[in-house]
Amino acid sequence: MVDGRGRGIQENVLLEIAQGRICRCDATPGVDGGVSDFDLSDCMLIPGLIDCHVHLFMSGTADAAVREWQLNALYGRMQAVIEKHLNQQRACGVAAVRDGGDYAGHVLRFQQTRPPGGHPAVTVHTAGRAWRSAGRYGRLIGRPPGTGQNLAQAVMANHEGVDHVKIVNSGLNSLKTYGKETAPQFPLEELRAAVQVAAYQKRRVMVHVNGREPVRQSLAAGCHSIEHGFFMGADNMRRLAESQVFWVPTACTMQGYAKHAAPGSREADIARRNLDHQLEQIRQARALGVKVAVGTDAGTIGVHHGSAVREEIQLLLAAGYHIPEVVQCATQHGAALMGLPRAGVIAPGYRATLLALPGGPQVFPANLATPVWFMIDGQTVFDHRF
Ligand SMILES: [Zn+2]
């Protein structure tokens, strides 16, 4: 068992679950430790996974026709698409996702009309529609403040029942010019005021942001998480460590682009180099004690809902993370960033959201591809043990 708190691997654990909660968790219970009527021997148990950055309205497919359809479909047809993506998340042992927005607010509408299900549901938090500056990047996931409105006024007037606020504060990480940095989308004071409005509404602010100056400014404004953070530089990494603001590196996006760009093309080469640079930043983050949460940007080309979590975990391991640490990034840190109470950890008093993977840590993270048993809040989601 890896309990999600970033500590060692425990063996021979006896868990007791009642009313959706873990009420007992004994490592090496010994001969009189109790009798288990549910045996997960030969399995690795971790908390249910959390993906802190998804776009539920888009599939990871590279099929241009499908992507175009999803970018224009009306809500009536998107409902099934969102449902399908959540099923994919669930099949991979993902218990909660944090949605980064879509241009039409489809996911918010889905949330608001989602019937209180009889089956255990994946927790969804959504930003609804993101905020961007007029004429700048972000058209697919958001909109600019209205005419005559600044960002804070827009956040104040349009919260629409969203779970958190998403702000786009730089361009897209370039696949044409390696290491290209863009200007922030909003002035610092405007950003700071928007964060204060969100705080007044008890909402956190996730910021899509790449490059040194946009990241510096987003941190100065008090944002709660840095999403992507490509080419943010060492000074920002130190600021992240000091402030303990979360970083969601979404490294697997560059792996996705590298896979789908034409072999030998400039894009493929730059995506690969972007990935290498991001892995170097992740290495620094680990050394400095930056709080990293797993997020995939699922819905981006080559980044598929559910399976992308395994890929991001694999990349964190490649950047030097140890297994208990990477599990923590995908569970406890995700729960903390999403503000999920009593989640992301296997310990007494916590929600019984548990994922069993075949084999031990020696086959992790490959075994994430074939989870054998999954429980959310004490309810079995699937059981493939036999
Ligand atoms: Zn995104």
CSV table of C-alpha atoms and ligand atoms in Angstrom, one decimal:
chain,number,residue,atom,x,y,z
A,1,MET,CA,0.0,0.0,0.0
A,2,VAL,CA,1.1,3.5,-0.8
A,3,ASP,CA,-1.1,5.8,1.3
A,4,GLY,CA,-0.8,9.0,-0.6
A,5,ARG,CA,1.2,10.9,2.0
A,6,GLY,CA,4.5,10.6,0.1
A,7,ARG,CA,5.9,8.1,2.6
A,8,GLY,CA,7.2,4.5,2.1
A,9,ILE,CA,5.5,1.4,0.9
A,10,GLN,CA,3.6,-0.6,3.5
A,11,GLU,CA,3.0,-4.3,3.3
A,12,ASN,CA,0.4,-6.6,4.9
A,13,VAL,CA,-2.1,-3.9,5.7
A,14,LEU,CA,-5.6,-4.5,7.1
A,15,LEU,CA,-8.2,-2.0,6.3
A,16,GLU,CA,-11.6,-1.7,7.8
A,17,ILE,CA,-14.3,0.3,5.9
A,18,ALA,CA,-17.7,1.4,7.2
A,19,GLN,CA,-20.2,4.0,5.9
A,20,GLY,CA,-17.9,5.1,3.1
A,21,ARG,CA,-15.0,5.9,5.3
A,22,ILE,CA,-11.8,4.1,6.3
A,23,CYS,CA,-12.2,3.4,10.0
A,24,ARG,CA,-9.1,1.3,10.6
A,25,CYS,CA,-5.8,0.9,8.8
A,26,ASP,CA,-3.2,-1.4,10.4
A,27,ALA,CA,0.1,-2.1,8.9
A,28,THR,CA,1.5,-5.6,9.6
A,29,PRO,CA,-1.5,-6.6,11.8
A,30,GLY,CA,0.2,-9.9,12.8
A,31,VAL,CA,-1.5,-13.2,13.6
A,32,ASP,CA,-4.4,-11.8,15.6
A,33,GLY,CA,-4.8,-8.7,13.4
A,34,GLY,CA,-8.2,-9.8,12.2
A,35,VAL,CA,-9.8,-11.8,9.5
A,36,SER,CA,-10.2,-10.3,6.1
A,37,ASP,CA,-13.1,-11.3,3.9
A,38,PHE,CA,-11.8,-9.3,1.0
A,39,ASP,CA,-8.3,-10.3,-0.1
A,40,LEU,CA,-6.2,-7.9,-2.3
A,41,SER,CA,-3.0,-9.9,-1.9
A,42,ASP,CA,-0.7,-9.5,-4.9
A,43,CYS,CA,-2.1,-6.1,-5.4
A,44,MET,CA,-0.8,-2.6,-4.9
A,45,LEU,CA,-3.4,-0.3,-3.1
A,46,ILE,CA,-3.4,3.5,-3.6
A,47,PRO,CA,-5.9,6.2,-3.1
A,48,GLY,CA,-8.2,6.9,-6.1
A,49,LEU,CA,-6.4,9.1,-8.6
A,50,ILE,CA,-7.1,12.8,-9.2
A,51,ASP,CA,-6.5,14.6,-12.4
A,52,CYS,CA,-6.1,18.3,-11.7
A,53,HIS,CA,-6.3,19.5,-15.3
A,54,VAL,CA,-8.8,18.2,-17.8
A,55,HIS,CA,-11.1,19.5,-20.5
A,56,LEU,CA,-14.1,17.2,-20.5
A,57,PHE,CA,-15.6,18.7,-23.6
A,58,MET,CA,-12.7,17.5,-25.8
A,59,SER,CA,-11.3,14.0,-26.6
A,60,GLY,CA,-7.6,13.4,-27.0
A,61,THR,CA,-8.1,12.2,-30.5
A,62,ALA,CA,-5.9,13.7,-33.3
A,63,ASP,CA,-8.8,13.2,-35.8
A,64,ALA,CA,-9.4,16.7,-37.0
A,65,ALA,CA,-13.0,16.0,-38.0
A,66,VAL,CA,-13.9,14.8,-34.5
A,67,ARG,CA,-12.1,17.7,-32.9
A,68,GLU,CA,-13.9,20.2,-35.1
A,69,TRP,CA,-17.3,18.5,-34.3
A,70,GLN,CA,-16.6,18.7,-30.6
A,71,LEU,CA,-15.7,22.4,-30.9
A,72,ASN,CA,-19.0,23.2,-32.5
A,73,ALA,CA,-21.6,20.7,-31.2
A,74,LEU,CA,-24.6,21.9,-29.2
A,75,TYR,CA,-25.0,20.9,-25.6
A,76,GLY,CA,-27.6,18.2,-26.4
A,77,ARG,CA,-24.9,16.2,-28.2
A,78,MET,CA,-22.0,17.1,-25.9
A,79,GLN,CA,-23.7,15.6,-22.9
A,80,ALA,CA,-22.9,12.1,-24.1
A,81,VAL,CA,-19.3,13.1,-25.0
A,82,ILE,CA,-18.7,14.4,-21.4
A,83,GLU,CA,-20.3,11.3,-20.0
A,84,LYS,CA,-18.0,9.1,-22.1
A,85,HIS,CA,-14.9,10.9,-20.9
A,86,LEU,CA,-16.0,10.5,-17.3
A,87,ASN,CA,-16.5,6.8,-17.9
A,88,GLN,CA,-12.9,6.6,-19.3
A,89,GLN,CA,-11.6,8.4,-16.2
A,90,ARG,CA,-13.5,6.0,-14.0
A,91,ALA,CA,-12.2,2.9,-15.8
A,92,CYS,CA,-8.7,4.1,-15.1
A,93,GLY,CA,-9.3,4.6,-11.4
A,94,VAL,CA,-9.7,8.4,-11.5
A,95,ALA,CA,-12.0,9.5,-8.7
A,96,ALA,CA,-11.9,13.3,-9.2
A,97,VAL,CA,-11.1,15.7,-12.0
A,98,ARG,CA,-10.7,19.5,-12.2
A,99,ASP,CA,-11.9,20.9,-15.4
A,100,GLY,CA,-10.1,23.9,-17.0
A,101,GLY,CA,-13.1,25.2,-19.0
A,102,ASP,CA,-14.7,25.2,-22.4
A,103,TYR,CA,-15.8,28.1,-24.6
A,104,ALA,CA,-19.5,27.3,-24.3
A,105,GLY,CA,-19.7,26.3,-20.6
A,106,HIS,CA,-20.9,22.8,-21.6
A,107,VAL,CA,-19.2,21.1,-18.6
A,108,LEU,CA,-20.8,23.5,-16.2
A,109,ARG,CA,-24.2,22.9,-17.7
A,110,PHE,CA,-23.5,19.1,-17.4
A,111,GLN,CA,-22.6,19.6,-13.7
A,112,GLN,CA,-25.7,21.6,-13.0
A,113,THR,CA,-28.1,19.1,-14.7
A,114,ARG,CA,-26.3,16.0,-13.6
A,115,PRO,CA,-28.7,13.8,-11.7
A,116,PRO,CA,-27.5,12.7,-8.3
A,117,GLY,CA,-26.4,9.3,-9.5
A,118,GLY,CA,-27.1,5.9,-8.0
A,119,HIS,CA,-23.6,4.7,-8.9
A,120,PRO,CA,-20.4,6.2,-7.5
A,121,ALA,CA,-19.6,9.2,-9.6
A,122,VAL,CA,-16.3,10.8,-10.5
A,123,THR,CA,-16.1,14.2,-8.7
A,124,VAL,CA,-16.0,17.0,-11.2
A,125,HIS,CA,-15.0,20.6,-10.4
A,126,THR,CA,-15.2,23.0,-13.3
A,127,ALA,CA,-14.3,26.5,-14.1
A,128,GLY,CA,-17.1,26.8,-16.6
A,129,ARG,CA,-15.7,29.2,-19.1
A,130,ALA,CA,-12.1,30.5,-18.6
A,131,TRP,CA,-11.2,34.2,-18.7
A,132,ARG,CA,-8.8,35.5,-21.3
A,133,SER,CA,-7.9,38.8,-22.8
A,134,ALA,CA,-9.6,39.9,-26.1
A,135,GLY,CA,-7.5,38.9,-29.1
A,136,ARG,CA,-5.3,36.6,-27.1
A,137,TYR,CA,-5.0,32.9,-26.8
A,138,GLY,CA,-7.8,30.9,-25.2
A,139,ARG,CA,-10.8,31.1,-27.5
A,140,LEU,CA,-11.5,27.4,-27.2
A,141,ILE,CA,-11.8,27.4,-23.4
A,142,GLY,CA,-12.9,30.9,-22.5
A,143,ARG,CA,-14.0,34.4,-23.3
A,144,PRO,CA,-12.8,37.9,-22.5
A,145,PRO,CA,-14.4,40.2,-20.0
A,146,GLY,CA,-17.4,42.1,-21.4
A,147,THR,CA,-17.1,45.6,-22.9
A,148,GLY,CA,-16.1,48.1,-20.3
A,149,GLN,CA,-15.4,45.4,-17.7
A,150,ASN,CA,-12.1,44.6,-16.2
A,151,LEU,CA,-11.2,41.1,-15.1
A,152,ALA,CA,-12.3,41.5,-11.5
A,153,GLN,CA,-15.7,42.9,-12.5
A,154,ALA,CA,-16.1,40.0,-15.0
A,155,VAL,CA,-15.3,37.4,-12.3
A,156,MET,CA,-17.6,39.2,-9.9
A,157,ALA,CA,-20.5,39.3,-12.3
A,158,ASN,CA,-20.2,35.9,-14.0
A,159,HIS,CA,-19.5,33.3,-11.4
A,160,GLU,CA,-22.5,31.2,-12.6
A,161,GLY,CA,-22.0,28.6,-9.9
A,162,VAL,CA,-18.5,27.5,-11.0
A,163,ASP,CA,-16.2,25.7,-8.6
A,164,HIS,CA,-13.1,27.7,-9.3
A,165,VAL,CA,-11.9,30.5,-11.6
A,166,LYS,CA,-9.7,29.8,-14.6
A,167,ILE,CA,-7.6,32.6,-16.0
A,168,VAL,CA,-5.5,32.4,-19.2
A,169,ASN,CA,-2.5,34.7,-18.6
A,170,SER,CA,-0.1,33.9,-21.4
A,171,GLY,CA,0.0,32.3,-24.8
A,172,LEU,CA,0.1,28.7,-25.7
A,173,ASN,CA,3.5,27.0,-25.3
A,174,SER,CA,4.9,27.4,-28.8
A,175,LEU,CA,5.5,24.5,-31.1
A,176,LYS,CA,7.0,26.8,-33.7
A,177,THR,CA,9.7,28.6,-31.8
A,178,TYR,CA,11.5,26.7,-29.0
A,179,GLY,CA,11.3,28.5,-25.7
A,180,LYS,CA,9.2,31.4,-27.0
A,181,GLU,CA,7.7,33.5,-24.2
A,182,THR,CA,4.7,35.7,-24.5
A,183,ALA,CA,3.5,38.7,-22.6
A,184,PRO,CA,1.0,38.4,-19.7
A,185,GLN,CA,-2.6,38.7,-20.8
A,186,PHE,CA,-3.6,40.9,-17.9
A,187,PRO,CA,-1.9,43.7,-15.9
A,188,LEU,CA,-0.8,42.7,-12.5
A,189,GLU,CA,-3.3,44.9,-10.7
A,190,GLU,CA,-6.2,43.6,-12.7
A,191,LEU,CA,-5.1,40.0,-12.0
A,192,ARG,CA,-4.7,40.7,-8.3
A,193,ALA,CA,-8.1,42.3,-8.0
A,194,ALA,CA,-9.7,39.3,-9.8
A,195,VAL,CA,-8.0,36.9,-7.3
A,196,GLN,CA,-9.4,38.9,-4.5
A,197,VAL,CA,-12.9,38.8,-5.9
A,198,ALA,CA,-12.6,35.0,-6.3
A,199,ALA,CA,-11.3,34.7,-2.7
A,200,TYR,CA,-14.3,36.7,-1.5
A,201,GLN,CA,-16.5,34.1,-3.4
A,202,LYS,CA,-14.4,31.4,-1.8
A,203,ARG,CA,-13.1,30.2,-5.1
A,204,ARG,CA,-9.6,29.4,-6.0
A,205,VAL,CA,-7.9,30.6,-9.2
A,206,MET,CA,-6.1,28.3,-11.6
A,207,VAL,CA,-3.9,30.1,-14.2
A,208,HIS,CA,-2.9,28.8,-17.6
A,209,VAL,CA,0.5,30.4,-17.7
A,210,ASN,CA,3.9,29.8,-19.4
A,211,GLY,CA,7.1,31.9,-19.4
A,212,ARG,CA,9.0,33.8,-16.8
A,213,GLU,CA,7.1,37.1,-16.6
A,214,PRO,CA,3.6,35.8,-16.9
A,215,VAL,CA,4.3,33.2,-14.1
A,216,ARG,CA,6.1,35.8,-11.9
A,217,GLN,CA,3.0,38.0,-12.2
A,218,SER,CA,0.5,35.3,-11.6
A,219,LEU,CA,2.3,34.3,-8.4
A,220,ALA,CA,2.5,38.0,-7.3
A,221,ALA,CA,-1.2,38.3,-7.9
A,222,GLY,CA,-1.8,35.4,-5.4
A,223,CYS,CA,-3.1,32.8,-7.8
A,224,HIS,CA,-3.6,29.3,-6.3
A,225,SER,CA,-2.1,27.1,-9.0
A,226,ILE,CA,0.3,27.5,-11.9
A,227,GLU,CA,-1.0,25.4,-14.8
A,228,HIS,CA,1.6,24.2,-17.4
A,229,GLY,CA,4.4,26.7,-16.4
A,230,PHE,CA,6.6,25.8,-19.3
A,231,PHE,CA,9.8,27.9,-19.3
A,232,MET,CA,8.9,29.6,-16.0
A,233,GLY,CA,12.6,29.6,-15.0
A,234,ALA,CA,14.5,29.0,-11.7
A,235,ASP,CA,13.3,32.2,-9.9
A,236,ASN,CA,9.7,31.2,-10.3
A,237,MET,CA,10.5,27.7,-9.2
A,238,ARG,CA,12.0,29.1,-5.9
A,239,ARG,CA,8.9,31.3,-5.5
A,240,LEU,CA,6.7,28.2,-5.9
A,241,ALA,CA,8.7,26.4,-3.2
A,242,GLU,CA,8.5,29.3,-0.8
A,243,SER,CA,4.8,30.0,-1.3
A,244,GLN,CA,3.8,26.3,-1.6
A,245,VAL,CA,1.5,27.3,-4.4
A,246,PHE,CA,0.7,24.2,-6.5
A,247,TRP,CA,2.3,23.6,-9.8
A,248,VAL,CA,0.5,21.4,-12.4
A,249,PRO,CA,3.1,20.8,-15.1
A,250,THR,CA,1.0,18.9,-17.7
A,251,ALA,CA,4.2,17.5,-19.2
A,252,CYS,CA,2.3,14.7,-21.1
A,253,THR,CA,0.8,17.4,-23.5
A,254,MET,CA,4.2,17.7,-25.1
A,255,GLN,CA,4.5,14.0,-25.3
A,256,GLY,CA,1.1,13.9,-27.1
A,257,TYR,CA,2.1,16.6,-29.6
A,258,ALA,CA,5.5,14.9,-30.2
A,259,LYS,CA,3.7,11.6,-31.0
A,260,HIS,CA,1.1,13.1,-33.3
A,261,ALA,CA,3.2,15.7,-35.2
A,262,ALA,CA,4.6,14.4,-38.5
A,263,PRO,CA,7.8,12.4,-37.8
A,264,GLY,CA,10.9,14.5,-38.4
A,265,SER,CA,8.9,17.8,-38.5
A,266,ARG,CA,9.8,21.0,-36.7
A,267,GLU,CA,6.8,20.6,-34.4
A,268,ALA,CA,7.7,17.1,-33.4
A,269,ASP,CA,11.3,18.3,-32.6
A,270,ILE,CA,10.1,21.3,-30.6
A,271,ALA,CA,7.5,19.3,-28.7
A,272,ARG,CA,10.2,16.8,-27.7
A,273,ARG,CA,12.6,19.6,-26.6
A,274,ASN,CA,9.7,21.3,-24.7
A,275,LEU,CA,9.1,18.0,-22.9
A,276,ASP,CA,12.8,17.6,-22.0
A,277,HIS,CA,12.9,21.1,-20.7
A,278,GLN,CA,9.8,20.6,-18.6
A,279,LEU,CA,11.2,17.3,-17.2
A,280,GLU,CA,14.3,19.3,-16.1
A,281,GLN,CA,12.0,21.9,-14.4
A,282,ILE,CA,10.1,19.0,-12.7
A,283,ARG,CA,13.5,17.7,-11.4
A,284,GLN,CA,14.2,21.1,-10.0
A,285,ALA,CA,10.8,21.3,-8.4
A,286,ARG,CA,11.3,18.0,-6.6
A,287,ALA,CA,14.7,19.1,-5.3
A,288,LEU,CA,13.3,22.4,-4.0
A,289,GLY,CA,10.1,20.9,-2.5
A,290,VAL,CA,7.6,22.5,-4.8
A,291,LYS,CA,4.1,21.1,-4.4
A,292,VAL,CA,3.3,19.4,-7.7
A,293,ALA,CA,-0.1,18.0,-8.5
A,294,VAL,CA,-0.8,15.6,-11.4
A,295,GLY,CA,-2.8,17.2,-14.2
A,296,THR,CA,-2.8,16.1,-17.8
A,297,ASP,CA,-4.8,18.6,-19.9
A,298,ALA,CA,-6.7,15.6,-21.2
A,299,GLY,CA,-8.6,16.6,-24.3
A,300,THR,CA,-5.5,18.0,-25.9
A,301,ILE,CA,-4.2,16.1,-28.9
A,302,GLY,CA,-2.8,12.8,-27.9
A,303,VAL,CA,-3.9,13.2,-24.2
A,304,HIS,CA,-6.7,10.8,-23.5
A,305,HIS,CA,-9.1,11.0,-20.6
A,306,GLY,CA,-8.1,8.5,-17.9
A,307,SER,CA,-5.0,6.9,-19.5
A,308,ALA,CA,-3.2,10.2,-19.5
A,309,VAL,CA,-2.8,10.1,-15.7
A,310,ARG,CA,-0.5,7.0,-16.1
A,311,GLU,CA,1.5,8.9,-18.7
A,312,GLU,CA,2.0,12.0,-16.5
A,313,ILE,CA,3.0,9.7,-13.6
A,314,GLN,CA,5.5,8.0,-15.8
A,315,LEU,CA,7.0,11.3,-16.7
A,316,LEU,CA,7.3,12.4,-13.1
A,317,LEU,CA,9.1,9.1,-12.4
A,318,ALA,CA,11.4,9.8,-15.3
A,319,ALA,CA,12.1,13.2,-13.8
A,320,GLY,CA,13.3,11.5,-10.6
A,321,TYR,CA,10.2,11.2,-8.4
A,322,HIS,CA,10.0,8.1,-6.2
A,323,ILE,CA,6.8,6.0,-6.3
A,324,PRO,CA,5.4,7.3,-2.9
A,325,GLU,CA,6.1,10.9,-4.0
A,326,VAL,CA,4.4,10.5,-7.4
A,327,VAL,CA,1.4,8.8,-5.9
A,328,GLN,CA,1.1,11.7,-3.5
A,329,CYS,CA,1.1,14.1,-6.5
A,330,ALA,CA,-1.7,12.2,-8.0
A,331,THR,CA,-3.8,11.8,-4.8
A,332,GLN,CA,-3.2,13.9,-1.7
A,333,HIS,CA,-1.9,16.9,-3.6
A,334,GLY,CA,-4.8,16.8,-6.0
A,335,ALA,CA,-7.3,16.5,-3.2
A,336,ALA,CA,-5.7,19.5,-1.4
A,337,LEU,CA,-5.6,21.6,-4.6
A,338,MET,CA,-9.3,20.8,-5.4
A,339,GLY,CA,-10.2,21.4,-1.7
A,340,LEU,CA,-11.7,17.9,-1.4
A,341,PRO,CA,-12.2,17.1,2.3
A,342,ARG,CA,-10.9,13.9,3.7
A,343,ALA,CA,-9.7,12.6,0.3
A,344,GLY,CA,-6.6,11.5,-1.4
A,345,VAL,CA,-5.1,9.6,1.5
A,346,ILE,CA,-5.5,6.1,2.9
A,347,ALA,CA,-5.8,6.6,6.7
A,348,PRO,CA,-8.5,6.3,9.3
A,349,GLY,CA,-11.2,9.0,9.0
A,350,TYR,CA,-10.6,9.4,5.2
A,351,ARG,CA,-13.0,8.6,2.5
A,352,ALA,CA,-12.8,5.0,1.3
A,353,THR,CA,-11.7,5.9,-2.3
A,354,LEU,CA,-9.3,3.2,-3.1
A,355,LEU,CA,-7.6,1.7,-6.2
A,356,ALA,CA,-6.0,-1.8,-6.4
A,357,LEU,CA,-3.5,-2.4,-9.2
A,358,PRO,CA,-2.2,-5.8,-10.1
A,359,GLY,CA,1.3,-6.7,-8.9
A,360,GLY,CA,3.6,-4.7,-6.6
A,361,PRO,CA,5.5,-1.4,-7.0
A,362,GLN,CA,8.1,-3.2,-9.2
A,363,VAL,CA,5.5,-3.1,-12.0
A,364,PHE,CA,4.3,0.5,-11.3
A,365,PRO,CA,3.2,2.5,-13.2
A,366,ALA,CA,2.6,-0.1,-16.0
A,367,ASN,CA,0.0,-1.7,-13.7
A,368,LEU,CA,-2.1,1.5,-13.8
A,369,ALA,CA,-3.2,0.3,-17.2
A,370,THR,CA,-5.1,-2.6,-15.8
A,371,PRO,CA,-6.6,-1.7,-12.4
A,372,VAL,CA,-8.3,-4.7,-10.8
A,373,TRP,CA,-10.6,-3.0,-8.2
A,374,PHE,CA,-11.9,0.5,-7.6
A,375,MET,CA,-14.0,2.0,-4.8
A,376,ILE,CA,-15.3,5.5,-4.4
A,377,ASP,CA,-16.6,6.5,-1.0
A,378,GLY,CA,-17.1,2.9,0.0
A,379,GLN,CA,-19.0,1.9,-3.1
A,380,THR,CA,-17.4,-0.5,-5.6
A,381,VAL,CA,-17.0,1.0,-9.0
A,382,PHE,CA,-15.5,-2.1,-10.6
A,383,ASP,CA,-14.1,-5.5,-9.5
A,384,HIS,CA,-12.0,-7.4,-12.1
A,385,ARG,CA,-10.3,-9.6,-9.6
A,386,PHE,CA,-11.8,-12.8,-11.1
B,1,ZN,ZN,-6.0,23.2,-20.3
